[in-house]
Tab-separated table of C-alpha atoms in Angstrom:
chain	number	residue	atom	x	y	z
A	1	MET	CA	-17.618	-17.282	-17.835
A	2	TYR	CA	-16.354	-14.525	-15.587
A	3	SER	CA	-16.283	-14.177	-11.802
A	4	GLU	CA	-17.786	-11.333	-9.808
A	5	THR	CA	-15.063	-9.107	-8.349
A	6	PRO	CA	-15.832	-8.400	-4.672
A	7	ASP	CA	-16.062	-4.836	-3.391
A	8	ILE	CA	-12.812	-3.472	-2.034
A	9	ILE	CA	-12.258	-3.048	1.714
A	10	PRO	CA	-10.231	0.081	2.530
A	11	PHE	CA	-8.169	0.322	5.689
A	12	SER	CA	-9.584	2.678	8.258
A	13	SER	CA	-8.726	3.095	11.903
A	14	PRO	CA	-9.554	5.533	14.695
A	15	PHE	CA	-5.937	5.176	15.793
A	16	LYS	CA	-3.216	7.335	14.229
A	17	VAL	CA	0.412	7.893	15.198
A	18	GLY	CA	2.069	11.280	14.887
A	19	MET	CA	5.851	11.105	15.159
A	20	LEU	CA	6.664	14.743	14.408
A	21	GLU	CA	5.574	17.933	16.094
A	22	LYS	CA	4.444	20.842	13.952
A	23	SER	CA	7.706	22.688	14.599
A	24	GLN	CA	9.721	19.637	13.552
A	25	LEU	CA	7.787	19.321	10.298
A	26	GLU	CA	8.451	22.998	9.649
A	27	ARG	CA	12.180	22.452	10.243
A	28	LEU	CA	12.199	19.529	7.795
A	29	ARG	CA	10.398	21.567	5.156
A	30	ALA	CA	12.842	24.420	5.748
A	31	GLY	CA	15.674	21.925	5.228
A	32	THR	CA	14.128	20.827	1.936
A	33	LEU	CA	13.760	24.438	0.793
A	34	HIS	CA	17.402	25.063	1.712
A	35	LEU	CA	18.616	22.067	-0.289
A	36	LEU	CA	16.539	23.036	-3.318
A	37	ALA	CA	17.715	26.650	-3.292
A	38	GLU	CA	21.365	26.210	-2.315
A	39	VAL	CA	22.430	22.691	-3.395
A	40	GLY	CA	20.058	22.097	-6.270
A	41	VAL	CA	18.835	18.996	-8.079
A	42	ARG	CA	20.195	17.508	-11.282
A	43	PHE	CA	17.602	17.450	-14.093
A	44	PRO	CA	19.145	15.744	-17.165
A	45	SER	CA	16.321	16.993	-19.384
A	46	SER	CA	16.503	19.957	-21.742
A	47	ARG	CA	12.784	20.512	-21.380
A	48	ALA	CA	12.975	20.575	-17.581
A	49	LEU	CA	15.906	22.980	-17.649
A	50	GLU	CA	14.014	25.301	-19.993
A	51	VAL	CA	10.878	25.229	-17.822
A	52	PHE	CA	12.808	26.068	-14.684
A	53	SER	CA	14.738	28.837	-16.419
A	54	ASP	CA	11.517	30.370	-17.725
A	55	HIS	CA	10.142	30.471	-14.170
A	56	GLY	CA	13.148	32.145	-12.595
A	57	ALA	CA	15.095	29.215	-11.161
A	58	GLN	CA	18.894	29.279	-11.305
A	59	VAL	CA	19.884	26.811	-14.032
A	60	ASP	CA	23.400	25.537	-14.684
A	61	GLY	CA	22.900	24.096	-18.161
A	62	GLN	CA	26.335	22.518	-18.392
A	63	ARG	CA	25.992	20.577	-15.140
A	64	GLN	CA	22.202	20.269	-15.509
A	65	ILE	CA	21.745	21.508	-11.937
A	66	VAL	CA	18.643	23.492	-11.013
A	67	ARG	CA	18.466	25.623	-7.876
A	68	ILE	CA	14.871	26.462	-7.077
A	69	PRO	CA	14.129	29.464	-4.850
A	70	ALA	CA	11.796	28.882	-1.931
A	71	ASP	CA	9.087	31.228	-3.191
A	72	LEU	CA	8.900	29.339	-6.497
A	73	VAL	CA	8.690	25.988	-4.670
A	74	LEU	CA	5.873	27.188	-2.432
A	75	LYS	CA	3.963	28.814	-5.284
A	76	ALA	CA	4.192	25.719	-7.467
A	77	MET	CA	3.262	23.327	-4.649
A	78	SER	CA	0.221	25.436	-3.769
A	79	SER	CA	-1.381	24.301	-7.041
A	80	ALA	CA	-0.964	20.563	-6.316
A	81	PRO	CA	-4.334	19.051	-5.280
A	82	ARG	CA	-4.664	17.595	-1.792
A	83	ALA	CA	-7.182	15.020	-2.979
A	84	PHE	CA	-7.966	13.240	-6.229
A	85	THR	CA	-9.374	9.946	-7.456
A	86	LEU	CA	-7.654	6.864	-8.829
A	87	ALA	CA	-10.367	5.136	-10.834
A	88	GLY	CA	-11.215	1.495	-11.180
A	89	ARG	CA	-13.014	0.030	-14.137
A	90	GLU	CA	-16.244	0.532	-12.171
A	91	GLU	CA	-16.942	3.358	-9.725
A	92	ARG	CA	-17.131	0.951	-6.791
A	93	PHE	CA	-13.382	0.445	-7.226
A	94	ASP	CA	-12.522	4.154	-7.241
A	95	LEU	CA	-9.967	5.252	-4.627
A	96	ARG	CA	-10.373	8.756	-3.225
A	97	LEU	CA	-6.989	9.904	-1.964
A	98	ASP	CA	-7.992	12.430	0.693
A	99	GLY	CA	-6.656	10.849	3.887
A	100	THR	CA	-9.952	9.243	4.899
A	101	PHE	CA	-8.807	5.729	4.016
A	102	SER	CA	-5.610	3.817	3.380
A	103	TYR	CA	-5.700	1.529	0.358
A	104	LEU	CA	-3.674	-1.671	0.291
A	105	CYS	CA	-1.581	-2.487	-2.779
A	106	THR	CA	0.819	-5.107	-4.026
A	107	ASP	CA	4.501	-4.301	-4.425
A	108	GLY	CA	6.415	-3.417	-7.562
A	109	THR	CA	8.393	-4.430	-9.480
A	110	GLY	CA	10.386	-7.587	-8.729
A	111	VAL	CA	12.456	-9.572	-11.194
A	112	GLU	CA	12.011	-13.214	-10.147
A	113	VAL	CA	9.144	-15.518	-9.282
A	114	VAL	CA	8.935	-18.933	-7.688
A	115	ASP	CA	6.678	-20.726	-10.143
A	116	PRO	CA	3.378	-21.685	-8.455
A	117	GLU	CA	3.382	-25.103	-10.151
A	118	THR	CA	6.977	-26.208	-10.746
A	119	ARG	CA	8.392	-24.270	-7.749
A	120	ALA	CA	11.418	-23.347	-9.847
A	121	ARG	CA	12.828	-19.873	-9.272
A	122	ARG	CA	12.951	-18.058	-12.606
A	123	PRO	CA	12.812	-14.593	-14.203
A	124	SER	CA	9.327	-13.141	-14.104
A	125	CYS	CA	7.271	-12.631	-17.266
A	126	LYS	CA	4.104	-10.940	-18.465
A	127	ALA	CA	2.031	-14.051	-17.732
A	128	ASP	CA	3.034	-13.728	-14.061
A	129	VAL	CA	1.900	-10.083	-14.007
A	130	ALA	CA	-1.464	-11.121	-15.449
A	131	LEU	CA	-1.858	-14.111	-13.111
A	132	VAL	CA	-1.189	-12.096	-9.959
A	133	ALA	CA	-3.574	-9.387	-11.192
A	134	ARG	CA	-6.366	-11.966	-11.364
A	135	VAL	CA	-5.560	-13.264	-7.892
A	136	CYS	CA	-5.515	-9.746	-6.447
A	137	ASP	CA	-8.827	-9.011	-8.171
A	138	ALA	CA	-10.369	-11.655	-5.895
A	139	LEU	CA	-8.885	-10.233	-2.654
A	140	PRO	CA	-11.156	-7.496	-1.223
A	141	LEU	CA	-8.510	-5.863	0.975
A	142	VAL	CA	-6.250	-5.279	-2.041
A	143	SER	CA	-7.590	-2.056	-3.556
A	144	PHE	CA	-4.797	-1.119	-5.967
A	145	TYR	CA	-2.816	-3.328	-8.354
A	146	TRP	CA	0.857	-2.515	-8.700
A	147	PRO	CA	2.542	-5.295	-10.701
A	148	PRO	CA	4.722	-7.059	-8.121
A	149	VAL	CA	6.937	-8.533	-10.823
A	150	SER	CA	8.034	-7.372	-14.262
A	151	ALA	CA	7.487	-8.530	-17.835
A	152	GLN	CA	11.069	-9.526	-18.496
A	153	ASP	CA	10.087	-11.405	-21.647
A	154	TYR	CA	9.819	-7.953	-23.229
A	155	GLY	CA	12.521	-5.339	-23.589
A	156	LEU	CA	11.926	-1.599	-23.743
A	157	THR	CA	8.168	-2.149	-23.841
A	158	ALA	CA	8.025	-4.227	-20.626
A	159	PRO	CA	6.245	-1.454	-18.647
A	160	LEU	CA	3.602	-1.181	-21.375
A	161	HIS	CA	2.977	-4.919	-21.282
A	162	GLN	CA	2.705	-4.762	-17.497
A	163	CYS	CA	0.097	-2.017	-17.926
A	164	HIS	CA	-1.776	-4.166	-20.435
A	165	ALA	CA	-1.665	-7.235	-18.166
A	166	GLY	CA	-3.095	-5.202	-15.290
A	167	LEU	CA	-5.832	-3.475	-17.272
A	168	THR	CA	-7.034	-6.754	-18.776
A	169	ASN	CA	-6.963	-8.871	-15.603
A	170	THR	CA	-8.422	-6.739	-12.816
A	171	LEU	CA	-11.224	-4.228	-12.357
A	172	LYS	CA	-9.160	-2.337	-9.793
A	173	HIS	CA	-6.934	0.682	-10.311
A	174	VAL	CA	-3.625	-0.219	-11.968
A	175	ARG	CA	-0.166	1.241	-11.581
A	176	GLY	CA	0.259	1.169	-15.318
A	177	ALA	CA	2.685	3.945	-16.215
A	178	MET	CA	6.342	3.684	-15.300
A	179	THR	CA	9.679	5.028	-16.482
A	180	VAL	CA	10.053	4.375	-20.211
A	181	VAL	CA	11.964	6.103	-22.964
A	182	PRO	CA	9.933	9.272	-23.576
A	183	SER	CA	8.783	8.244	-27.059
A	184	LEU	CA	7.017	5.203	-25.537
A	185	ALA	CA	5.155	7.114	-22.801
A	186	PRO	CA	2.328	8.210	-25.152
A	187	TYR	CA	1.419	4.555	-25.695
A	188	ALA	CA	0.653	4.135	-21.986
A	189	VAL	CA	-1.487	7.282	-22.202
A	190	GLU	CA	-3.298	5.887	-25.238
A	191	MET	CA	-4.061	2.598	-23.474
A	192	ALA	CA	-5.459	4.501	-20.505
A	193	ARG	CA	-7.558	6.682	-22.816
A	194	VAL	CA	-9.028	3.657	-24.608
A	195	VAL	CA	-9.999	2.001	-21.318
A	196	ALA	CA	-11.381	5.256	-19.861
A	197	GLY	CA	-13.378	5.959	-23.025
A	198	SER	CA	-12.055	9.390	-24.002
A	199	ALA	CA	-9.372	11.935	-23.191
A	200	THR	CA	-11.878	13.826	-21.027
A	201	ALA	CA	-12.899	10.681	-19.154
A	202	LEU	CA	-9.220	9.878	-18.612
A	203	ARG	CA	-8.749	13.184	-16.792
A	204	GLN	CA	-11.887	12.701	-14.722
A	205	ARG	CA	-11.380	9.042	-13.808
A	206	PRO	CA	-7.842	7.854	-14.672
A	207	PRO	CA	-7.706	4.029	-14.693
A	208	ILE	CA	-3.921	4.035	-14.264
A	209	CYS	CA	-1.348	6.075	-12.384
A	210	ALA	CA	2.392	6.447	-12.785
A	211	ASN	CA	5.370	5.970	-10.510
A	212	ILE	CA	8.685	7.669	-11.242
A	213	CYS	CA	11.730	7.078	-9.044
A	214	THR	CA	14.234	9.816	-8.347
A	215	ILE	CA	17.974	9.085	-8.271
A	216	ALA	CA	19.725	9.574	-4.953
A	217	PRO	CA	21.441	11.769	-4.182
A	218	MET	CA	19.629	14.850	-5.462
A	219	ALA	CA	18.996	13.874	-9.087
A	220	GLN	CA	16.240	12.898	-11.477
A	221	ASP	CA	16.196	10.164	-14.101
A	222	SER	CA	16.210	11.673	-17.597
A	223	ASP	CA	13.694	9.264	-19.132
A	224	GLY	CA	11.610	9.174	-15.974
A	225	ILE	CA	11.158	12.918	-15.608
A	226	GLU	CA	10.254	13.402	-19.274
A	227	ALA	CA	7.816	10.486	-19.193
A	228	ALA	CA	6.267	12.011	-16.055
A	229	LEU	CA	5.500	15.195	-17.971
A	230	VAL	CA	3.793	13.184	-20.723
A	231	TYR	CA	1.646	11.413	-18.126
A	232	ALA	CA	0.823	14.578	-16.202
A	233	GLU	CA	-0.194	16.472	-19.331
A	234	ALA	CA	-2.705	13.721	-20.102
A	235	GLY	CA	-4.163	13.803	-16.573
A	236	ILE	CA	-2.566	10.610	-15.292
A	237	PRO	CA	-1.644	10.974	-11.587
A	238	VAL	CA	2.081	10.644	-10.906
A	239	SER	CA	3.811	9.591	-7.707
A	240	PHE	CA	7.465	10.413	-7.280
A	241	MET	CA	9.412	7.968	-5.126
A	242	ALA	CA	12.770	8.722	-3.514
A	243	MET	CA	14.760	5.711	-2.326
A	244	PRO	CA	17.677	7.068	-0.277
A	245	THR	CA	20.039	4.467	1.148
A	246	MET	CA	21.643	5.668	4.358
A	247	GLY	CA	25.411	5.371	4.218
A	248	SER	CA	25.774	5.190	0.436
A	249	THR	CA	23.345	7.420	-1.469
A	250	ALA	CA	22.136	9.394	1.566
A	251	PRO	CA	23.511	10.576	4.894
A	252	ALA	CA	23.853	7.856	7.512
A	253	THR	CA	21.122	9.420	9.662
A	254	PRO	CA	17.332	8.994	9.400
A	255	LEU	CA	16.577	12.710	9.222
A	256	GLY	CA	19.283	13.210	6.602
A	257	ALA	CA	17.737	10.528	4.400
A	258	LEU	CA	14.273	11.938	4.978
A	259	VAL	CA	15.059	15.534	4.057
A	260	GLN	CA	17.170	14.525	1.052
A	261	GLY	CA	14.412	12.243	-0.257
A	262	ASP	CA	11.881	14.984	0.303
A	263	ALA	CA	13.953	17.451	-1.712
A	264	GLU	CA	14.183	15.006	-4.632
A	265	VAL	CA	10.430	14.343	-4.616
A	266	VAL	CA	9.385	17.957	-4.151
A	267	ALA	CA	11.684	19.118	-6.970
A	268	ALA	CA	9.940	16.722	-9.366
A	269	MET	CA	6.482	17.745	-8.178
A	270	VAL	CA	7.403	21.410	-8.628
A	271	LEU	CA	8.376	20.753	-12.259
A	272	VAL	CA	5.065	19.036	-12.934
A	273	GLN	CA	3.115	21.901	-11.344
A	274	LEU	CA	5.023	24.487	-13.393
A	275	VAL	CA	4.113	22.646	-16.593
A	276	CYS	CA	0.600	21.501	-15.589
A	277	PRO	CA	-0.757	23.502	-12.618
A	278	GLY	CA	-3.195	21.363	-10.664
A	279	ALA	CA	-1.891	18.056	-12.007
A	280	PRO	CA	-2.444	15.218	-9.492
A	281	VAL	CA	0.821	14.165	-7.848
A	282	PHE	CA	1.669	12.199	-4.750
A	283	HIS	CA	4.696	11.824	-2.549
A	284	SER	CA	6.765	8.796	-1.535
A	285	ILE	CA	10.013	8.244	0.360
A	286	VAL	CA	11.239	4.676	0.890
A	287	SER	CA	14.426	4.773	2.960
A	288	SER	CA	16.914	1.946	3.369
A	289	LEU	CA	20.311	1.279	4.925
A	290	MET	CA	23.637	0.120	3.516
A	291	ASP	CA	24.664	-2.918	5.541
A	292	PRO	CA	27.918	-1.743	7.186
A	293	ARG	CA	29.167	-5.329	7.303
A	294	THR	CA	28.652	-6.256	3.654
A	295	GLY	CA	27.653	-3.140	1.725
A	296	GLY	CA	24.344	-4.875	0.952
A	297	TYR	CA	20.811	-3.501	0.986
A	298	ILE	CA	18.637	-3.435	4.122
A	299	GLY	CA	15.143	-2.249	3.283
A	300	THR	CA	13.317	-3.162	6.481
A	301	LEU	CA	14.389	-1.212	9.546
A	302	PRO	CA	12.848	-0.851	13.037
A	303	LEU	CA	12.668	2.917	12.545
A	304	PRO	CA	9.598	5.155	12.137
A	305	LEU	CA	10.895	6.665	8.899
A	306	SER	CA	7.884	5.487	6.888
A	307	LEU	CA	5.471	7.127	9.331
A	308	MET	CA	7.463	10.353	9.258
A	309	ALA	CA	7.488	10.339	5.457
A	310	VAL	CA	3.682	10.282	5.442
A	311	GLU	CA	3.546	13.251	7.807
A	312	LEU	CA	5.965	15.122	5.579
A	313	ALA	CA	3.874	14.398	2.481
A	314	HIS	CA	0.768	15.688	4.201
A	315	ALA	CA	2.674	18.778	5.346
A	316	TRP	CA	3.118	19.538	1.635
A	317	ASN	CA	-0.645	19.004	1.281
A	318	VAL	CA	-0.426	16.073	-1.143
A	319	PRO	CA	-1.333	12.373	-0.766
A	320	SER	CA	1.274	9.831	0.311
A	321	LEU	CA	2.397	6.444	-0.985
A	322	GLY	CA	4.007	4.493	1.846
A	323	GLY	CA	3.605	4.424	5.609
A	324	GLY	CA	3.514	0.668	5.938
A	325	SER	CA	5.117	-2.161	3.988
A	326	VAL	CA	4.940	-5.926	4.341
A	327	ALA	CA	7.760	-6.497	1.841
A	328	SER	CA	10.709	-8.293	3.413
A	329	ASP	CA	14.476	-8.513	3.057
A	330	ALA	CA	14.347	-12.213	3.938
A	331	PRO	CA	15.771	-14.503	1.220
A	332	ASP	CA	12.938	-16.990	1.761
A	333	ILE	CA	9.673	-17.361	3.662
A	334	GLY	CA	10.240	-17.879	7.366
A	335	TRP	CA	10.702	-16.184	10.704
A	336	GLN	CA	12.274	-13.044	9.254
A	337	SER	CA	9.670	-12.504	6.550
A	338	GLY	CA	6.851	-13.040	9.052
A	339	THR	CA	8.340	-10.632	11.571
A	340	GLU	CA	8.977	-7.904	9.016
A	341	ALA	CA	5.584	-8.310	7.388
A	342	GLY	CA	3.812	-8.207	10.753
A	343	LEU	CA	5.574	-5.067	11.940
A	344	GLY	CA	5.078	-3.384	8.561
A	345	ALA	CA	1.385	-4.237	8.403
A	346	ALA	CA	0.799	-2.817	11.881
A	347	THR	CA	1.885	0.634	10.701
A	348	ILE	CA	-0.531	0.735	7.737
A	349	PRO	CA	-3.584	2.167	9.518
A	350	LEU	CA	-1.453	4.027	12.066
A	351	ALA	CA	0.456	6.062	9.473
A	352	GLY	CA	-2.565	7.175	7.501
A	353	ALA	CA	-0.930	7.016	4.068
A	354	GLU	CA	-3.367	6.919	1.193
A	355	ILE	CA	-1.603	4.002	-0.579
A	356	CYS	CA	0.339	1.377	1.373
A	357	GLY	CA	1.066	-2.289	1.896
A	358	PHE	CA	3.290	-3.727	-0.872
A	359	LEU	CA	2.303	-7.405	-0.540
A	360	GLY	CA	4.025	-10.496	-1.856
A	361	LEU	CA	7.769	-9.909	-2.162
A	362	VAL	CA	10.831	-11.082	-0.259
A	363	GLY	CA	14.538	-10.743	-0.990
A	364	GLY	CA	14.552	-6.961	-0.797
A	365	SER	CA	11.374	-6.736	-2.942
A	366	MET	CA	12.953	-8.726	-5.745
A	367	VAL	CA	11.374	-12.206	-5.506
A	368	LEU	CA	7.695	-13.186	-5.566
A	369	TYR	CA	6.569	-16.327	-3.785
A	370	PRO	CA	2.885	-16.890	-4.705
A	371	GLU	CA	2.081	-18.169	-1.224
A	372	GLN	CA	3.741	-15.120	0.335
A	373	LEU	CA	1.089	-12.958	-1.292
A	374	LEU	CA	-1.613	-14.868	0.609
A	375	LEU	CA	0.404	-15.000	3.838
A	376	ASP	CA	0.934	-11.229	3.688
A	377	TYR	CA	-2.746	-10.769	2.918
A	378	GLU	CA	-3.722	-12.749	6.000
A	379	ILE	CA	-1.388	-10.657	8.156
A	380	CYS	CA	-2.996	-7.487	6.803
A	381	LEU	CA	-6.481	-8.869	7.446
A	382	ASN	CA	-5.524	-9.539	11.068
A	383	VAL	CA	-4.251	-5.966	11.419
A	384	TYR	CA	-7.428	-4.684	9.784
A	385	ASP	CA	-9.541	-6.610	12.295
A	386	LEU	CA	-7.409	-5.446	15.221
A	387	LEU	CA	-7.196	-1.726	14.468
A	388	ARG	CA	-10.378	-0.775	12.644
A	389	GLY	CA	-12.067	0.008	15.934
A	390	PHE	CA	-14.766	-1.665	17.974
A	391	GLY	CA	-18.521	-1.301	17.671
A	392	TRP	CA	-19.834	-0.948	21.210
A	393	ASP	CA	-23.084	-2.811	21.841
A	394	GLU	CA	-24.136	-3.151	25.469
A	395	ALA	CA	-26.114	-6.286	24.609
A	396	ASP	CA	-22.816	-8.012	23.873
A	397	MET	CA	-22.103	-8.158	27.597
A	398	ALA	CA	-24.730	-10.911	27.619
A	399	LEU	CA	-25.499	-10.428	31.302
A	400	ASP	CA	-28.755	-12.392	31.009
A	401	VAL	CA	-26.988	-15.341	29.404
A	402	ILE	CA	-24.296	-15.365	32.090
A	403	ALA	CA	-27.007	-15.274	34.761
A	404	LYS	CA	-28.904	-18.132	33.108
A	405	VAL	CA	-25.856	-20.394	32.859
A	406	GLY	CA	-24.675	-19.504	36.348
A	407	PRO	CA	-21.469	-20.410	38.188
A	408	GLY	CA	-19.638	-23.600	37.254
A	409	ASN	CA	-21.621	-24.464	34.128
A	410	HIS	CA	-20.900	-23.970	30.382
A	411	PHE	CA	-22.361	-22.135	27.381
A	412	LEU	CA	-22.201	-24.867	24.720
A	413	ARG	CA	-25.946	-25.544	24.515
A	414	GLU	CA	-27.102	-21.940	24.715
A	415	ARG	CA	-28.918	-20.440	21.729
A	416	HIS	CA	-26.836	-17.290	22.237
A	417	THR	CA	-23.695	-19.356	21.562
A	418	ARG	CA	-25.158	-20.838	18.379
A	419	GLN	CA	-26.128	-17.354	17.202
A	420	HIS	CA	-22.743	-15.713	17.771
A	421	ILE	CA	-19.969	-18.321	17.630
A	422	ARG	CA	-19.580	-17.769	13.870
A	423	ASP	CA	-19.220	-13.996	14.254
A	424	PHE	CA	-15.452	-14.406	14.584
A	425	ARG	CA	-13.255	-14.433	11.479
A	426	LEU	CA	-10.919	-17.401	11.634
A	427	SER	CA	-7.907	-17.614	9.379
A	428	PRO	CA	-8.289	-20.064	6.490
A	429	LEU	CA	-4.535	-20.715	6.679
A	430	VAL	CA	-4.025	-21.910	10.251
A	431	ARG	CA	-5.486	-24.734	12.333
A	432	GLN	CA	-6.176	-26.737	9.186
A	433	LYS	CA	-5.976	-30.496	9.769
A	434	GLY	CA	-4.361	-32.837	7.263
A	435	GLN	CA	-5.350	-36.376	6.392
A	436	ASP	CA	-3.063	-37.661	9.111
A	437	GLY	CA	-4.914	-35.585	11.708
A	438	GLY	CA	-2.013	-33.220	12.250
A	439	LEU	CA	-1.965	-29.495	11.545
A	440	ARG	CA	-0.967	-28.497	8.031
A	441	ASP	CA	1.783	-25.995	7.238
A	442	PRO	CA	0.089	-22.598	6.600
A	443	ARG	CA	2.569	-21.977	3.810
A	444	GLN	CA	1.293	-25.007	1.902
A	445	VAL	CA	-2.325	-24.027	2.554
A	446	ALA	CA	-1.583	-20.533	1.233
A	447	LEU	CA	-0.046	-21.964	-1.938
A	448	GLU	CA	-3.109	-24.121	-2.502
A	449	GLN	CA	-5.337	-21.077	-1.954
A	450	PHE	CA	-3.320	-19.129	-4.540
A	451	ARG	CA	-3.652	-21.966	-7.043
A	452	HIS	CA	-7.387	-22.225	-6.378
A	453	ILE	CA	-7.998	-18.505	-6.976
A	454	ALA	CA	-5.772	-18.553	-10.072
A	455	ALA	CA	-7.762	-21.435	-11.536
A	456	ASP	CA	-11.259	-20.231	-10.666
A	457	HIS	CA	-11.313	-16.419	-10.613
A	458	HIS	CA	-11.712	-14.683	-13.976
A	459	PRO	CA	-12.845	-11.058	-13.728
A	460	ARG	CA	-15.184	-9.479	-16.242
A	461	PRO	CA	-13.197	-8.814	-19.439
A	462	LEU	CA	-12.942	-5.508	-21.210
A	463	PRO	CA	-15.162	-5.104	-24.282
A	464	GLU	CA	-13.797	-6.845	-27.365
A	465	ASN	CA	-13.270	-3.607	-29.284
A	466	VAL	CA	-11.188	-2.239	-26.404
A	467	LEU	CA	-9.069	-5.400	-26.291
A	468	VAL	CA	-8.438	-5.140	-30.021
A	469	GLU	CA	-7.444	-1.499	-29.671
A	470	LEU	CA	-5.060	-2.280	-26.806
A	471	ASP	CA	-3.366	-4.926	-28.954
A	472	ARG	CA	-3.013	-2.395	-31.764
A	473	ILE	CA	-1.386	0.090	-29.386
A	474	LEU	CA	1.082	-2.529	-28.149
A	475	ASP	CA	1.993	-3.476	-31.718
A	476	ALA	CA	2.671	0.173	-32.524
A	477	ALA	CA	4.745	0.524	-29.355
A	478	GLU	CA	6.830	-2.508	-30.329
A	479	ARG	CA	7.618	-0.941	-33.686
A	480	GLN	CA	8.612	2.301	-31.988
A	481	ALA	CA	10.807	0.372	-29.541
A	482	GLU	CA	12.582	-1.295	-32.451
A	483	ARG	CA	13.340	2.128	-33.918
A	484	VAL	CA	14.642	3.361	-30.556
A	485	ALA	CA	16.799	0.266	-30.108
A	486	GLY	CA	18.136	0.637	-33.641
A	487	LYS	CA	19.229	4.191	-32.914
A	488	ALA	CA	20.863	3.073	-29.688
A	489	VAL	CA	23.094	0.496	-31.368
A	490	SER	CA	23.743	2.239	-34.680
A	491	PRO	CA	27.308	3.464	-35.231
A	492	ARG	CA	27.952	7.178	-35.039
């Protein structure tokens, strides 16, 4: 038996925050154009170097540095679509990335999980990716499944198994294509094609999208950029994510990190547009700070960099991934994780990014606590309730009821009270009494809620012939991975 997947609830709010004036956005874009033309970006890909050379960019083949003139950047970016659709398995789960709504997603891609049953902290595996996909399928506010942990029980093919676990355990859109060795990228495309139904359907309603990280400062990943071209040529939307760390891989100033990250992302999007004009791409900058005391990573900062990154993406006329994050640097669940998740969630509707949220991870987005996923979800629901706006209804003033009750009395026995007292959404995690009459720890209630959903929610499966075909594709990918690994270790 399968469970009915509830309709998704997108974030929407009449409130938006603009951090940058038009002139400031123009100065940032001018800074990006300067960096691309004068400093250049390293593209360790013979295909990328050839494409840029053919289009008039200045290519240093020995150093693999590409300097892209401003007119070429602007021409290429003019072909990138402002809006496109990330498809679910059914149309009711389709996400239209046009700025109307923000869609909440899980985070990706951590390396450890606290086991929901044994509570042991261990490396994550494919079963964890599948389990969390099923739980997220049951949560209406989660619109987009990005595997929060990785399939570390697989080697080179781990991203393909993560894609498979997502496609087979949720009806929602799946971040299913990641950086892989280029010869494995076609297998992700083939899985998406099988689920979509045809190559044409894949282009019209892609069930997966890709995320490719740049390498700060001012470089691309060789496997990532070539895999991105494979995905883009098949019609799979690709987001490029820069992750500048102020003080180590980026200047120790917010604007320096922002403009450097923008240059890395735009350079990759330009390449895709030169190869596949009109290919769907989106923009992401996730800035962090090197801890000056330890050299460690600080991902959560009380700075409006994420909001500014969204404005910069929209200035390039492409959708944005980011704007608000509930992921935390805290090593465990507690005051820090709650504070960082609350502040991050509050920016989700204010920033106006098309994809946002990143639920479930602590420890610098490395460790998944199952209960944290539900705690983060509750925080996001509270923000949704607070900032979605208010439906004015003059009858709600209840002047007649106040007059009837009069001064000094109470409203407990009024029909109006019985009719409306249940209109308020109350958290299922707080104010829960235990057997001893005391209040239960919301963290424990959240863990029980996770276990309950994991046990009881089973979304509609893919057709049997599709499941068989997906298994065949994975088997073929494993054989290809063995050949790649054999080449990597063979003596010269």
